Amino acid sequence: MDRVYHEIEPVYDHSSKILILGSFPSVKSRENHFYYGHPQNRFWKVLEKLYDIHFTDIESKKQFLHKNHIALWDVIESCEIEGSSDASIRNIKLNDIKKIIDESAIEKIYVNGKKAQEYYNKYVLDKTKISCIPLPSTSPANAAYSLDKLIEKWKQIKE
C-alpha cells in the first residue's frame, strides 16, 4: 500500500462554531479536491435537506459552510489506504485539529462515521479536550441508513 496524503485545505474561519470531521477523503474527494466528492456520498444531500439549499459547485458549498459557521476537515493527514476503504487505513499521521479550535469559536465537534470517531477519541481528544458527537456515516457504504434516517440523526448540527 502506498502512503496517501490529504491535500484538501480545511474549511473554517474565526467564526466557525461547529466542526465536522471525517476520517480521510475518498478517492473521488481527492480527485475533486473537496470533501465528500463521491456522487453517492450523502453528506451534501443531507445538508441540502436540512438547510433547504441547493449546492451548484464547490464554491457554493464553501460559502454555505462559512455562512453557517461550520468548519470541515478530516482527522487524518496521511495514511496507507486501499482505495477509499476506512477499514484498510494503516500507519496514520494526524491533522492538527487543535489549530482550528485555537483559530475559531468551535463549541461542538461532530464526527462523520465510526472510524472518524475512533481516531478522534484515540488520538485527538486529549489535545482538544472537547468530546466529539458521533453521527452516522454519510458514505454509500453505510447502507443501514436511508437518506431520511441520516437527515433525522444529522439535524442536531442545527441546534
Coordinates of N, CA, C and O in Angstrom, one line a residue, residues 63-153:
Q63 N -19.2 28.7 0.7 CA -19.9 29.9 1.1 C -20.9 29.5 2.2 O -21.1 30.2 3.2
F64 N -21.6 28.4 1.9 CA -22.6 27.9 2.8 C -22.0 27.5 4.2 O -22.5 27.9 5.3
L65 N -20.9 26.8 4.2 CA -20.2 26.5 5.4 C -19.8 27.7 6.2 O -20.1 27.8 7.4
H66 N -19.2 28.7 5.6 CA -18.8 29.9 6.3 C -20.1 30.6 6.8 O -20.1 31.1 8.0
K67 N -21.1 30.8 6.0 CA -22.3 31.5 6.4 C -23.0 30.8 7.7 O -23.5 31.5 8.5
N68 N -22.9 29.5 7.7 CA -23.5 28.7 8.8 C -22.5 28.4 9.9 O -22.9 27.5 10.8
H69 N -21.3 28.9 9.9 CA -20.3 28.8 10.9 C -19.9 27.3 11.1 O -19.7 26.8 12.3
I70 N -19.8 26.6 10.0 CA -19.5 25.2 10.0 C -18.1 25.0 9.5 O -17.8 25.5 8.4
A71 N -17.2 24.3 10.3 CA -15.9 24.0 9.8 C -15.9 22.6 9.3 O -16.6 21.7 9.9
L72 N -15.0 22.3 8.4 CA -15.0 20.9 7.8 C -13.6 20.5 7.6 O -12.8 21.2 7.0
W73 N -13.2 19.3 8.1 CA -11.9 18.7 7.9 C -11.9 17.2 8.2 O -13.0 16.7 8.3
D74 N -10.8 16.6 8.2 CA -10.7 15.2 8.5 C -9.6 15.0 9.6 O -8.7 15.8 9.8
V75 N -9.8 13.9 10.3 CA -8.9 13.6 11.4 C -7.5 13.2 10.9 O -6.5 13.6 11.5
I76 N -7.4 12.5 9.7 CA -6.1 12.0 9.2 C -5.5 12.9 8.2 O -6.1 13.3 7.2
E77 N -4.2 13.2 8.3 CA -3.4 13.9 7.4 C -2.9 13.0 6.3 O -2.8 13.4 5.1
S78 N -2.4 11.9 6.7 CA -1.8 10.9 5.7 C -1.9 9.5 6.3 O -2.0 9.3 7.5
C79 N -2.0 8.5 5.4 CA -2.1 7.1 5.8 C -1.8 6.2 4.6 O -1.7 6.7 3.5
E80 N -1.7 5.0 4.9 CA -1.8 3.9 3.9 C -3.2 3.5 3.8 O -3.8 3.2 4.8
I81 N -3.8 3.5 2.6 CA -5.2 3.1 2.4 C -5.4 2.4 1.1 O -4.7 2.8 0.1
E82 N -6.3 1.5 1.0 CA -6.7 0.8 -0.2 C -7.9 1.5 -0.7 O -9.0 1.4 -0.1
G83 N -7.8 2.2 -1.8 CA -9.0 2.9 -2.4 C -9.5 3.9 -1.4 O -8.8 4.8 -1.0
S84 N -10.8 3.7 -1.1 CA -11.5 4.6 -0.1 C -11.9 3.9 1.1 O -12.7 4.4 1.9
S85 N -11.4 2.7 1.4 CA -11.8 1.9 2.5 C -11.2 2.3 3.8 O -10.1 2.1 4.1
D86 N -12.1 2.8 4.7 CA -11.7 3.2 6.0 C -11.1 2.0 6.8 O -10.2 2.1 7.6
A87 N -11.6 0.8 6.5 CA -11.2 -0.4 7.2 C -9.7 -0.7 6.8 O -9.1 -1.4 7.6
S88 N -9.3 -0.3 5.7 CA -7.9 -0.6 5.3 C -6.8 0.4 5.8 O -5.7 0.2 5.6
I89 N -7.3 1.5 6.5 CA -6.4 2.5 6.9 C -5.3 2.0 7.9 O -5.6 1.4 8.8
R90 N -4.0 2.3 7.6 CA -2.9 1.9 8.4 C -1.9 3.1 8.5 O -1.9 4.0 7.6
N91 N -1.1 3.0 9.5 CA 0.0 4.0 9.7 C -0.4 5.5 9.5 O 0.1 6.1 8.6
I92 N -1.3 5.9 10.3 CA -1.8 7.2 10.2 C -0.9 8.3 10.8 O -0.2 8.1 11.7
K93 N -1.0 9.5 10.2 CA -0.5 10.7 10.7 C -1.7 11.7 10.8 O -2.5 11.7 9.9
L94 N -1.8 12.3 11.9 CA -3.0 13.1 12.2 C -2.9 14.6 11.7 O -1.8 15.2 11.7
N95 N -4.0 15.1 11.4 CA -4.1 16.6 11.1 C -4.1 17.3 12.5 O -4.4 16.7 13.5
D96 N -3.7 18.5 12.5 CA -3.6 19.3 13.7 C -5.0 20.0 14.0 O -5.2 21.2 13.7
I97 N -5.9 19.2 14.5 CA -7.2 19.7 14.8 C -7.2 20.8 15.8 O -8.0 21.8 15.7
K98 N -6.3 20.8 16.7 CA -6.2 21.9 17.7 C -6.0 23.3 17.1 O -6.5 24.3 17.6
K99 N -5.4 23.3 15.9 CA -5.1 24.6 15.2 C -6.5 25.2 14.8 O -6.7 26.4 15.1
I100 N -7.4 24.4 14.3 CA -8.7 25.0 14.0 C -9.4 25.5 15.3 O -10.0 26.6 15.3
I101 N -9.4 24.7 16.3 CA -10.0 25.1 17.6 C -9.4 26.4 18.1 O -10.1 27.3 18.6
D102 N -8.1 26.5 18.0 CA -7.4 27.7 18.5 C -7.7 29.0 17.7 O -7.7 30.1 18.2
E103 N -8.0 28.8 16.4 CA -8.2 29.9 15.5 C -9.7 30.2 15.2 O -10.0 30.9 14.2
S104 N -10.6 29.5 15.9 CA -12.0 29.7 15.6 C -12.8 29.7 17.0 O -12.2 29.9 18.0
A105 N -14.1 29.6 16.8 CA -15.0 29.6 18.0 C -15.7 28.3 18.2 O -16.9 28.3 18.6
I106 N -15.0 27.2 17.9 CA -15.6 25.9 17.9 C -16.2 25.6 19.3 O -15.5 25.7 20.3
E107 N -17.5 25.2 19.3 CA -18.2 24.8 20.5 C -18.5 23.3 20.5 O -18.6 22.7 21.6
K108 N -18.7 22.8 19.3 CA -19.1 21.3 19.2 C -18.3 20.7 18.1 O -18.1 21.3 17.0
I109 N -17.9 19.4 18.3 CA -17.3 18.7 17.2 C -18.1 17.5 16.9 O -18.4 16.7 17.8
Y110 N -18.5 17.3 15.7 CA -19.2 16.2 15.2 C -18.3 15.3 14.3 O -17.5 15.8 13.6
V111 N -18.5 14.0 14.4 CA -17.7 13.1 13.6 C -18.6 12.3 12.7 O -19.7 11.8 13.1
N112 N -18.2 12.2 11.4 CA -19.0 11.6 10.4 C -18.5 10.1 10.3 O -17.6 9.8 9.6
G113 N -19.2 9.3 11.0 CA -18.9 7.8 11.0 C -18.0 7.3 12.1 O -17.4 8.0 12.9
K114 N -18.0 6.0 12.2 CA -17.4 5.3 13.3 C -15.8 5.4 13.3 O -15.2 5.5 14.3
K115 N -15.2 5.4 12.1 CA -13.8 5.5 12.0 C -13.3 6.8 12.5 O -12.3 7.0 13.2
A116 N -14.0 7.9 12.0 CA -13.6 9.2 12.5 C -13.7 9.3 14.0 O -12.9 9.9 14.6
Q117 N -14.8 8.8 14.5 CA -15.0 8.8 16.0 C -13.9 8.0 16.7 O -13.3 8.5 17.7
E118 N -13.5 6.9 16.2 CA -12.5 6.0 16.8 C -11.1 6.8 16.8 O -10.5 6.9 17.8
Y119 N -10.8 7.3 15.6 CA -9.5 8.0 15.6 C -9.5 9.3 16.4 O -8.5 9.6 17.0
Y120 N -10.6 10.0 16.4 CA -10.7 11.2 17.2 C -10.5 10.9 18.7 O -9.7 11.5 19.3
N121 N -11.3 9.9 19.1 CA -11.2 9.6 20.6 C -9.9 9.1 21.0 O -9.4 9.3 22.1
K122 N -9.3 8.3 20.1 CA -8.0 7.6 20.4 C -6.8 8.6 20.4 O -5.9 8.6 21.2
Y123 N -6.8 9.6 19.4 CA -5.6 10.4 19.2 C -5.8 11.9 19.4 O -4.8 12.6 19.6
V124 N -7.0 12.4 19.3 CA -7.2 13.8 19.3 C -7.8 14.4 20.6 O -7.5 15.5 21.0
L125 N -8.7 13.7 21.2 CA -9.5 14.1 22.3 C -8.6 14.7 23.4 O -8.9 15.7 24.0
D126 N -7.4 14.0 23.7 CA -6.5 14.5 24.7 C -6.0 15.9 24.4 O -5.7 16.7 25.3
K127 N -5.8 16.2 23.1 CA -5.3 17.5 22.8 C -6.4 18.6 22.8 O -6.1 19.8 23.1
T128 N -7.6 18.3 22.4 CA -8.6 19.3 22.2 C -9.5 19.5 23.5 O -10.0 20.5 23.7
K129 N -9.6 18.4 24.3 CA -10.5 18.4 25.5 C -11.9 18.6 25.2 O -12.7 19.1 26.0
I130 N -12.3 18.4 23.9 CA -13.7 18.6 23.5 C -14.2 17.2 23.0 O -13.7 16.7 22.1
S131 N -15.2 16.6 23.7 CA -15.7 15.3 23.3 C -16.4 15.5 22.0 O -17.1 16.5 21.7
C132 N -16.3 14.5 21.1 CA -17.0 14.5 19.8 C -18.4 13.9 19.9 O -18.7 13.1 20.8
I133 N -19.2 14.3 19.0 CA -20.6 13.8 19.0 C -20.7 13.0 17.7 O -20.5 13.5 16.6
P134 N -20.9 11.7 17.9 CA -20.9 10.8 16.7 C -22.2 10.9 15.9 O -23.3 11.0 16.4
L135 N -22.0 10.9 14.6 CA -23.1 10.9 13.6 C -22.9 9.7 12.7 O -21.8 9.4 12.4
P136 N -24.0 9.1 12.2 CA -23.8 8.0 11.2 C -23.2 8.5 10.0 O -23.4 9.6 9.5
S137 N -22.3 7.6 9.4 CA -21.6 7.9 8.2 C -22.5 8.2 7.0 O -23.5 7.5 6.8
T138 N -22.2 9.2 6.3 CA -22.9 9.6 5.0 C -22.4 8.8 3.8 O -22.9 8.9 2.7
S139 N -21.4 7.9 4.1 CA -20.8 7.1 3.0 C -21.9 6.2 2.4 O -22.7 5.7 3.1
P140 N -21.7 5.9 1.1 CA -22.6 5.0 0.4 C -22.4 3.6 1.0 O -23.3 2.7 0.9
A141 N -21.3 3.3 1.7 CA -21.1 2.0 2.3 C -22.0 1.8 3.5 O -22.2 0.7 3.9
N142 N -22.5 2.9 4.1 CA -23.4 2.8 5.2 C -24.8 2.6 4.7 O -25.7 3.5 4.8
A143 N -25.1 1.4 4.2 CA -26.4 1.1 3.6 C -27.5 0.9 4.7 O -28.7 1.0 4.4
A144 N -27.1 0.8 6.0 CA -28.1 0.7 7.0 C -28.9 2.0 7.2 O -30.0 1.9 7.8
Y145 N -28.4 3.1 6.7 CA -29.1 4.4 6.9 C -29.6 4.9 5.6 O -28.9 5.2 4.7
S146 N -31.0 5.1 5.5 CA -31.6 5.8 4.3 C -31.2 7.2 4.5 O -30.8 7.7 5.5
L147 N -31.5 8.0 3.4 CA -31.3 9.4 3.4 C -32.2 10.0 4.5 O -31.7 10.9 5.3
D148 N -33.4 9.6 4.6 CA -34.3 10.2 5.7 C -33.8 9.9 7.1 O -33.9 10.8 7.9
K149 N -33.3 8.7 7.3 CA -32.7 8.3 8.6 C -31.5 9.2 8.9 O -31.3 9.6 10.0
L150 N -30.6 9.4 7.9 CA -29.5 10.2 8.1 C -29.9 11.7 8.5 O -29.3 12.2 9.4
I151 N -30.8 12.2 7.7 CA -31.3 13.6 8.0 C -31.8 13.7 9.4 O -31.5 14.6 10.1
E152 N -32.6 12.7 9.9 CA -33.1 12.7 11.2 C -32.0 12.7 12.3 O -32.0 13.5 13.2
K153 N -30.9 12.0 12.1 CA -29.8 11.9 13.0 C -28.9 13.2 12.9 O -28.4 13.7 13.9

